[in-house]
Amino acid sequence: MSKALTEGAILSIQLEETAWTIGQLCCRFELEGQKYKQYTMAFFDVLFSSEEELVENLDSLNLTKPIIITTLNRHPQRGYGLHLIGNKTISYTNVPNYKSDISPTLGLYKNKSTDFDHLLNAWFGFLPWDGFCREDYVDAFLTPGTKKRSDIRFMKDFTVEELKEIMPAGSIALIQHLQKDNVKNSVPPNVG
């Protein structure tokens, strides 16, 4: 049974087999006398090749500038399989008043909740930055003023085979990309 999470909890997140990052619980919202709970987490630009390496370096990490803050759609441990690895004081210099953006009635950050994993995978270049329902979808969820990594990748940076493997088959962005690719590679009819 997982221990109740408290604000400041640090959880490890496995993105790929050799790609680990972290999230920090920055708001645990509960309605008194009800089972309704919301978990808002901050995510950071840190990437390690294993959970062990992440844990070894946890004390030295600077967690003052989250790249993304979002309320989760599910419980961090039961819903996403995240592991509690520590606790650190919350002190965000780029969003010092983040709690004012959390709804006092629903506990949602900026009145939204989302699955964070696709955002982080795009941030670290494992998914295309522009591979969502809107090309600016990832930008719309990033903390204002956050500078993009130099190694983010766009749909054009993946082969068609890679895109078919990593994106859902019904993805609007994938279908549009494949249509553009087919038009680009089609041979014009012979005139004459």
Backbone as a ProteinNet text record, in pm:
[ID]
protein_1_A
[PRIMARY]
MSKALTEGAILSIQLEETAWTIGQLCCRFELEGQKYKQYTMAFFDVLFSSEEELVENLDSLNLTKPIIITTLNRHPQRGYGLHLIGNKTISYTNVPNYKSDISPTLGLYKNKSTDFDHLLNAWFGFLPWDGFCREDYVDAFLTPGTKKRSDIRFMKDFTVEELKEIMPAGSIALIQHLQKDNVKNSVPPNVG
[TERTIARY]
85.5	0	89.2	58.7	141.5	110.2	214.9	204.1	137.9	58.3	-8	97.5	77.4	172.8	149.4	258	250	313.8	276.7	334.7	485.7	556.9	703.2	758.1	669.8	713.2	775.9	886.1	955.2	928.6	885.5	854.1	935.4	984.6	1060.7	964.5	1004.1	921.9	1008.7	969.5	1042.1	974.6	1051.7	999.5	1030.9	1153.3	1201.2	1283.4	1331.5	1406.6	1525	1595.6	1710.7	1691.1	1570.9	1542.1	1447.5	1500.8	1425.1	1428.2	1316.6	1308.9	1228	1195	1122.1	1005.7	917	808.9	798.9	749.1	731.2	584.5	526.3	388.4	387.6	321.4	320	184	81.4	-48.1	-125.9	-168	-256.5	-387.3	-488	-616.3	-717.6	-787.1	-893.3	-1012.9	-1130.3	-1252	-1281.1	-1294.5	-1313.9	-1437.5	-1416.6	-1525.6	-1564.4	-1490.2	-1520.3	-1395.3	-1413.8	-1300.3	-1235.3	-1289	-1238.7	-1098.4	-1003.3	-864.9	-810.1	-723.1	-651.2	-503.8	-419.5	-274.5	-214.4	-150.6	-83.4	66.3	135.4	279.4	355	478.3	572.1	675.8	719	815	935.1	1050.9	1176.8	1260	1352.1	1440.7	1561.7	1534	1641.1	1617.6	1723.5	1712.8	1831.3	1801.6	1904.7	1883.4	1988.2	1979.3	1920.4	1906.7	1847	1785.1	1697	1636.4	1742.3	1834.2	1941.4	2025.1	2060.5	2139.1	2060	1931.2	1845	1846.2	1826.9	1823.9	1957.6	2067.6	2201.3	2221.5	2161.7	2181.6	2070.2	1970.8	1852.5	1886.1	1973.7	2005.5	2067.1	2138.1	2206.5	2121.6	2001.6	1918.4	1857.5	1858.9	1796.8	1652.1	1558.9	1417.6	1342.2	1404.6	1341.2	1268.5	1290.1	1229.1	1161.9	1038.5	969.4	941	942.7	909.8	759.9	696	552.8	493.3	377.5	296.6	160.3	108.5	-23.5	-89.1	-220.8	-296.5	-311.4	-287.2	-290	-432.6	-450.2	-579.7	-600.9	-490.3	-498.8	-403.6	-409.8	-319.4	-176.1	-78.4	58.8	116.6	90.6	148.3	58.4	-66.7	-156.8	-191.3	-208	-248.9	-136.6	-17.3	94.9	214.6	210.2	321	446.6	432.6	549.6	596.1	726.2	785.2	823.6	783.9	823.2	969.9	1054.3	1198.7	1253.2	1170.6	1219.9	1121.7	1169.7	1088.4	1181.5	1140.8	1220.1	1126	1179.9	1103.8	1063	940.2	889.1	927.6	997.1	1039.2	1061.9	955.7	965.3	984.5	1098.1	1127.6	1059.7	1031.7	969.1	816	758.6	613.3	590	631.6	624.3	482.4	383.8	245.1	157.9	215.5	142.8	12.7	9.2	-111.5	-230.9	-205.2	-317.3	-386.2	-321.4	-380.4	-452.1	-464	-533.4	-674.5	-771.7	-912.2	-943.3	-1001.7	-1033.5	-1150.3	-1225.8	-1338.5	-1308.7	-1226.8	-1198.8	-1054.6	-964.9	-825.7	-747.6	-796.8	-730.2	-638	-517.5	-423.7	-468.9	-495.1	-544.4	-668.7	-749	-875.8	-861.9	-746.5	-723.4	-656.5	-674.2	-595.2	-550.2	-438.2	-386.1	-296.8	-269.4	-166.5	-35	58.3	183.2	283.3	271.1	376.5	401.4	296.3	318.1	387.2	357.9	425.9	575.5	608.6	749.9	823.3	756.5	819.8	848.5	761.4	788.1	900.5	901.3	1003.9	1143.9	1157	1287.9	1317.2	1230.2	1257.4	1220.1	1145.4	1104.8	977.6	899.8	781.7	796.3	732.6	742.8	670.4	734.5	680.1	547.1	534.8	415.2	324.5	332.9	258.1	127.3	65.7	-58.9	-171.6	-288.3	-405.8	-384.9	-305.6	-268.3	-116	-57.7	88.4	145.6	71.1	121.3	73.2	23.4	-33.7	65.7	188.1	287.5	320.7	336.9	364.9	255.6	132.6	19.2	22.6	93.9	99.1	229.9	325	452	442.3	519.8	524.4	572.8	503.9	547.1	693.6	763.8	903.7	1001	951.8	1040.8	1105.4	1234.4	1308.2	1308.7	1276.1	1274	1415.6	1424.4	1552.5	1598.1	1726.9	1778.9	1760.2	1728.7	1715.1	1569.8	1473.4	1336	1329	1230.9	1219.2	1077	1068.7	940.4	908.6	787.7	748	844	893.6	986.1	1118.2	1148.1	1274.3	1264.7	1145.1	1123.9	1094.6	1129.4	1088.7	940.2	877.5	736.7	718.6	811.5	803.4	810.1	900.4	910.3	781.1	724.8	600.5	486.7	477.9	372.3	388.8	512	538.5	508.7	539.1	527.5	398.5	324.3	201.5	79.3	-32.5	-154.5	-198	-248.8	-288.5	-392.5	-481.9	-586.2	-546.4	-418.7	-371	-396.9	-465.4	-493.9	-363.3	-266.6	-138	-66.3	-71.5	-6.3	-76.2	-208.1	-283.2	-251.6	-251.4	-218.9	-76.2	16.4	156.6	171.6	103.3	110	48.3	-59.9	-121.8	-26.9	39.1	136.9	252.5	298.7	409.4	370.6	246.5	198.9	190.6	141.9	133.5	273.1	365.7	502.8	571.2	541.7	609.3	532.5	414.7	338.8	399.9	388.8	444.4	333.6	360	256.3	222.8	95	58.6	132.6	155.2	223.2	131.7	175.9	94.7	154.6	74.7	126.4	103.1
-118.8	0	124.1	219	338.5	434.6	498.3	596.3	722.9	792.1	915.3	1017.8	1077.5	1175.8	1311	1378.3	1511.8	1609.9	1734.6	1836.9	1841.4	1847.4	1842.7	1706.5	1605.1	1469.4	1469.2	1396.8	1381	1239.8	1230.7	1100.8	1080.5	958.9	927.8	889.1	923.8	900.1	834.9	716.5	650.3	685.1	751.1	789.1	682.9	633.8	528.9	434.1	326.5	228.6	292.1	382.5	447.5	598.5	641.1	784.2	805.6	866.7	892.2	1040	1091.1	1228.7	1230.8	1349.7	1359.5	1458	1441.7	1536.2	1563.5	1680.7	1715.9	1749.7	1685.3	1715.6	1854.2	1949	2085.2	2124.6	2042.4	2066.8	1935.9	1903.6	1787.8	1847.4	1842.9	1907.3	1801.9	1827.5	1737.3	1819.8	1769.5	1830.4	1764.1	1845.5	1792.9	1703	1586.8	1492.2	1414.3	1432.9	1361.4	1290.3	1198.2	1124.3	1198.4	1313.8	1390.4	1443.3	1405.9	1452.5	1491.1	1589	1627.9	1640.7	1601.8	1607.8	1694.3	1802.9	1891.3	1872.9	1855.1	1829.9	1926.9	1953.1	2032.6	1936.1	1964	1878.3	1962.4	1898.1	1970.6	1917	1999.7	1965	1886.5	1768.8	1678.9	1541.9	1479.5	1350	1264.2	1142.8	1047.6	915.2	833.5	706.7	593.5	613.4	510.7	577.3	504	555	566.2	472.8	475.7	602.5	637.7	759.7	882.9	883.1	993.8	1009	898.5	900.9	949.5	902.5	944.5	1094.9	1156.1	1298.4	1388	1329.9	1405.4	1526	1509.8	1621.1	1740.6	1717.3	1827.4	1894.6	1844	1900.9	2034.3	2128.3	2258.3	2247.6	2255.2	2241.6	2373	2481.2	2612.7	2659.1	2591.3	2636.4	2521	2488.7	2382.9	2424.7	2326.9	2354.3	2342	2256.8	2233.3	2215.6	2273.9	2244.7	2204.9	2093.5	2049.7	1961.9	1964.9	1873	1743.3	1632.7	1502.2	1450.2	1363.6	1298.9	1182.2	1130.9	1013.3	1030.2	936.4	935.3	911.3	987	973.1	831.2	760.2	626.7	518.6	517.7	412.2	430.2	552.4	578.7	582.6	623.9	638.7	550	486.3	398.7	472.7	596.1	673.4	623.9	639.1	593.9	712.6	709.6	811.4	789	892	876.6	980.6	1072.9	1173.7	1287.3	1392.6	1509.9	1630.1	1738.1	1861.4	1980.2	2085.1	2208.1	2266.2	2313.8	2376.4	2523.3	2564.7	2704	2733.4	2771.7	2795.3	2944	2978.8	3119.5	3169.8	3080.8	3126.4	3128.4	3061.3	3066	3068.4	3178.7	3182.5	3176.8	3216.6	3219.8	3116	2998.5	2895.5	2854.2	2859.1	2814.8	2906	3030.1	3119.1	3075.3	2988.7	2935.9	2802.9	2759.5	2634.7	2668.3	2611.5	2637.4	2599.3	2691.8	2660.4	2562.5	2538.2	2445.5	2309.2	2306.2	2179.8	2131.9	2222.1	2183.1	2165.5	2222.1	2208.8	2327.6	2301	2407.2	2466.2	2594.6	2667.4	2599.5	2540.9	2476.4	2364.6	2294.2	2183.6	2069	1951.9	1837.5	1765.5	1695.2	1627.9	1512	1426.6	1324.3	1391.3	1393.3	1467	1393.6	1261.7	1183.6	1223.8	1254.3	1295.3	1431.4	1519.9	1649.7	1632.5	1548.1	1526.1	1453.7	1359.1	1288.6	1382.4	1479	1579.4	1672.6	1711	1800.1	1740.8	1610.7	1545.8	1486.1	1507.7	1466.1	1323.4	1255	1117.4	1113.2	1219.8	1236.6	1369.8	1383.4	1512.1	1624.1	1737.5	1856.4	1896.9	1878.9	1921.3	1802.9	1694.1	1573.2	1556.2	1663.8	1655.3	1719	1730.9	1780.9	1921.9	2000.1	2133.7	2140.8	2207.7	2217.1	2285.5	2377.1	2450.5	2391	2267.5	2205.2	2201.3	2157	2148.1	2287.9	2383.8	2521.2	2575.6	2540	2591.3	2543.4	2433.6	2380.2	2411.7	2472.3	2503	2630.8	2635.9	2755.4	2871.8	2984.9	3100.4	3135.1	3164.7	3203.8	3086.9	2964.5	2849.2	2836.6	2827.6	2812.5	2665.2	2637.3	2500.1	2443.2	2313.2	2244	2249.4	2239.8	2241.4	2107.5	2002.2	1869.7	1824.8	1919.7	1879.2	1840.9	1757.3	1709.8	1731.8	1757.3	1777.7	1657.3	1651.3	1536.6	1515	1621.8	1610.7	1543.3	1538.9	1479.9	1329	1271.7	1128.1	1067.6	941.1	871.5	838.2	809.8	771.4	645.5	551.3	427.5	457.1	547.9	584.7	648.9	738.1	805.4	705	609.1	507.9	423.3	404.9	324.3	398.9	528.5	601.8	679.8	699.4	778.2	688.6	724.8	645.7	645.8	533.9	520.1	624.3	660.5	757	901.6	926.8	1062.2	1153.5	1264.4	1361.7	1414.6	1444.8	1498	1395.7	1268.4	1163.5	1148.5	1145.7	1131.7	1248.3	1371.2	1488.1	1480.8	1436.7	1424.8	1321.9	1208.8	1104.7	1153.4	1231	1286.1	1382.7	1469	1563.1	1486.7	1381.2	1300.2	1231.4	1181.9	1116.5	1215.4	1337.3	1440.2	1476.7	1494.2	1532.2	1424.4	1297.3	1186.9	1133.5	1190.7	1140.5	1192.5	1111	1145.8	1213	1330.3	1397.5	1315.3	1320.4	1243.2	1293	1200.5	1234.2	1315.9	1430.6	1515.5	1504.6	1472.4	1471.9	1351.8
0	0	0	-87.2	-96.4	18.3	66.9	174.1	119.2	200.7	156.8	116.6	2.7	-47.5	19.1	50.8	107.2	9.9	20.1	-66.6	-45.1	-156.3	-153.9	-192.1	-198.8	-234.4	-373.1	-385.8	-514.2	-564.3	-689.6	-748.8	-876.2	-893.8	-1015	-1126.6	-1249.5	-1367.3	-1473.7	-1517.6	-1625.6	-1757.5	-1846.9	-1977.9	-2082.9	-2080.5	-2171	-2085.3	-2144.9	-2066.6	-1993.5	-2059.4	-1995.6	-1987.6	-1954.4	-1940.6	-1822.6	-1717.1	-1594.2	-1560.8	-1512.4	-1466.8	-1336.7	-1289.6	-1162.5	-1171.7	-1076	-1054.7	-906	-871.3	-729.8	-705.7	-607	-569.7	-505.4	-569.8	-515.5	-458.8	-483.8	-420.7	-413.6	-293.3	-270.9	-220.8	-305.7	-278.6	-235.7	-125.5	-78.9	-37.3	-67.4	-15.4	117.6	219.6	354.9	362.5	422	440.5	315.7	206	81.5	31.7	-59.7	-116.3	-233.2	-271.1	-385.6	-356.6	-442.2	-426.5	-563.9	-565.4	-686.3	-651.4	-746.1	-727.1	-837.1	-795.7	-890.5	-872.7	-985.6	-980.5	-1068.8	-1028	-1105.8	-1164.3	-1286.8	-1356.1	-1397.8	-1404	-1418.8	-1535.1	-1580.2	-1691.4	-1640.1	-1587.6	-1541.2	-1602.1	-1649.6	-1714.6	-1674.6	-1630.3	-1588.6	-1660	-1666.1	-1738.6	-1654.6	-1522.9	-1437	-1314.8	-1249	-1126.2	-1016.4	-1014.5	-914.1	-927.9	-1052.2	-1076.4	-1032.9	-1060.3	-1019.9	-867.7	-796.2	-649.8	-593.8	-651.9	-606.8	-620.2	-720.6	-747.9	-694.9	-629.5	-587.7	-500.5	-404	-312.3	-383.4	-493.7	-562.2	-670.6	-695.5	-801.5	-760	-853.4	-834	-882.3	-789.5	-823.5	-805.6	-848.9	-833.3	-959.6	-1074	-1198.9	-1272.3	-1234.8	-1308.3	-1452.1	-1541.5	-1682.2	-1705.5	-1627.9	-1642.9	-1503.7	-1480.8	-1361.8	-1414.9	-1367.9	-1412.9	-1307.6	-1305.6	-1221.6	-1299.4	-1231.6	-1296	-1312.4	-1409.6	-1429.8	-1334.4	-1277.4	-1190.4	-1072.8	-977.8	-863.4	-913.6	-863.8	-914.6	-906.4	-797.8	-781.6	-840.8	-801.8	-850.8	-998.4	-1042.7	-1180.3	-1281.5	-1236.9	-1329.1	-1293.5	-1178.1	-1138.5	-1096.6	-1049.6	-1006.5	-869.9	-845.2	-718.6	-632	-506	-409.9	-375.1	-398.9	-373.2	-275.9	-230.4	-137.1	-119.8	-56.4	-30.2	-27.8	-92.1	-93	-73.8	-16	3.8	-130.8	-138	-260.9	-259.4	-366.5	-378.6	-526	-596.7	-740.3	-767.8	-824.9	-851.6	-978.4	-1073.5	-1197.8	-1189.3	-1090.4	-1066.3	-915.2	-848.8	-702.7	-647	-725.6	-677.9	-748.2	-776.3	-851.1	-780.8	-647.5	-576.1	-603.5	-644	-676.6	-806.2	-884.4	-1007.6	-985.7	-860	-829.3	-780.8	-849.1	-817.8	-673.5	-595.7	-456	-440.6	-548.4	-539.1	-601.2	-706.7	-775	-759.1	-720.3	-702.1	-830.4	-939.8	-1069.4	-1095.1	-1142.4	-1178.6	-1311.9	-1312.8	-1430.4	-1489.9	-1401.5	-1438	-1540.6	-1539	-1631.7	-1558.8	-1615.3	-1571.9	-1698.2	-1689.9	-1808.1	-1767.3	-1863.8	-1846.2	-1884	-1792.5	-1811.2	-1898.8	-1910.7	-1974.6	-2119.8	-2196.2	-2334.7	-2342.1	-2246.5	-2244.5	-2218.3	-2119.3	-2087.3	-2199.8	-2263	-2374.6	-2491.1	-2515	-2618.5	-2573.1	-2445.5	-2392.2	-2410.2	-2384.9	-2393.2	-2530.7	-2629.8	-2767.1	-2801.8	-2715.9	-2745.3	-2830	-2825.3	-2910.1	-2983.3	-3099.8	-3171	-3098.2	-3092.1	-3026.2	-3088.4	-3218.8	-3291.9	-3326.1	-3251.7	-3284.9	-3210.9	-3169	-3093.8	-3173.3	-3112.9	-3185	-3241.9	-3173.9	-3222.4	-3220	-3316.3	-3321.2	-3198.4	-3138.8	-3022.3	-2890.3	-2891.4	-2771.6	-2656.4	-2682.4	-2574.8	-2523.4	-2613.6	-2572	-2480	-2509.6	-2432.3	-2287.3	-2256.9	-2121.1	-2049.4	-2118.3	-2052.9	-1971.4	-1864.8	-1783.2	-1870	-1866	-1946.7	-1919.9	-2026.3	-2013.6	-2014.2	-2024.6	-2026.2	-2163.5	-2164.5	-2289.8	-2328.9	-2455.1	-2504.3	-2507.2	-2488.2	-2500.6	-2646.8	-2667.2	-2803.9	-2874	-2797.6	-2858.4	-2875.6	-2867.3	-2896.5	-3043.9	-3077.1	-3214.4	-3264.7	-3393.6	-3459.1	-3546.6	-3598.6	-3680.2	-3796.1	-3854.1	-3967.2	-3927.9	-3797.4	-3749.6	-3727.6	-3745.2	-3729.2	-3865.9	-3882.8	-4004.8	-3992.2	-4103.6	-4102.6	-4018	-4027.9	-3950.2	-3799.9	-3760	-3617.8	-3568.9	-3650.4	-3611.9	-3595.6	-3687.1	-3677.8	-3552	-3508.2	-3388.7	-3258.9	-3253.8	-3127.7	-3111.2	-3219.2	-3211.4	-3228.2	-3166.2	-3184.8	-3331.5	-3378.4	-3518.8	-3560.1	-3469	-3500.6	-3478.3	-3453.3	-3426.1	-3545.2	-3520.3	-3626.1	-3685.1	-3598.3	-3645.8	-3733.5	-3696	-3776.1	-3910.8	-3910.8	-4035.9	-4129.5	-4076.7	-4159.4	-4210.9	-4126.5	-4167.5	-4279.8	-4266.4	-4369.4	-4500	-4489.7	-4611	-4680.6	-4603.6	-4661.8	-4725.3	-4656.2	-4706.2	-4836.9	-4845.9	-4968.5	-5083.7	-5056	-5160.2	-5207.4	-5114.4	-5147.7	-5232.1	-5201.9	-5270.1	-5390.9	-5420.7	-5535.1	-5664.3	-5764.1	-5895.6	-5976.1	-6032.5	-6109.5	-6235.3	-6277.2	-6395.1	-6519.7	-6611.3	-6737.2	-6823.2	-6862.1	-6949.3	-7088.6	-7182.8	-7318.8	-7389.6
[MASK]
++++++++++++++++++++++++++++++++++++++++++++++++++++++++++++++++++++++++++++++++++++++++++++++++++++++++++++++++++++++++++++++++++++++++++++++++++++++++++++++++++++++++++++++++++++++++++++++++

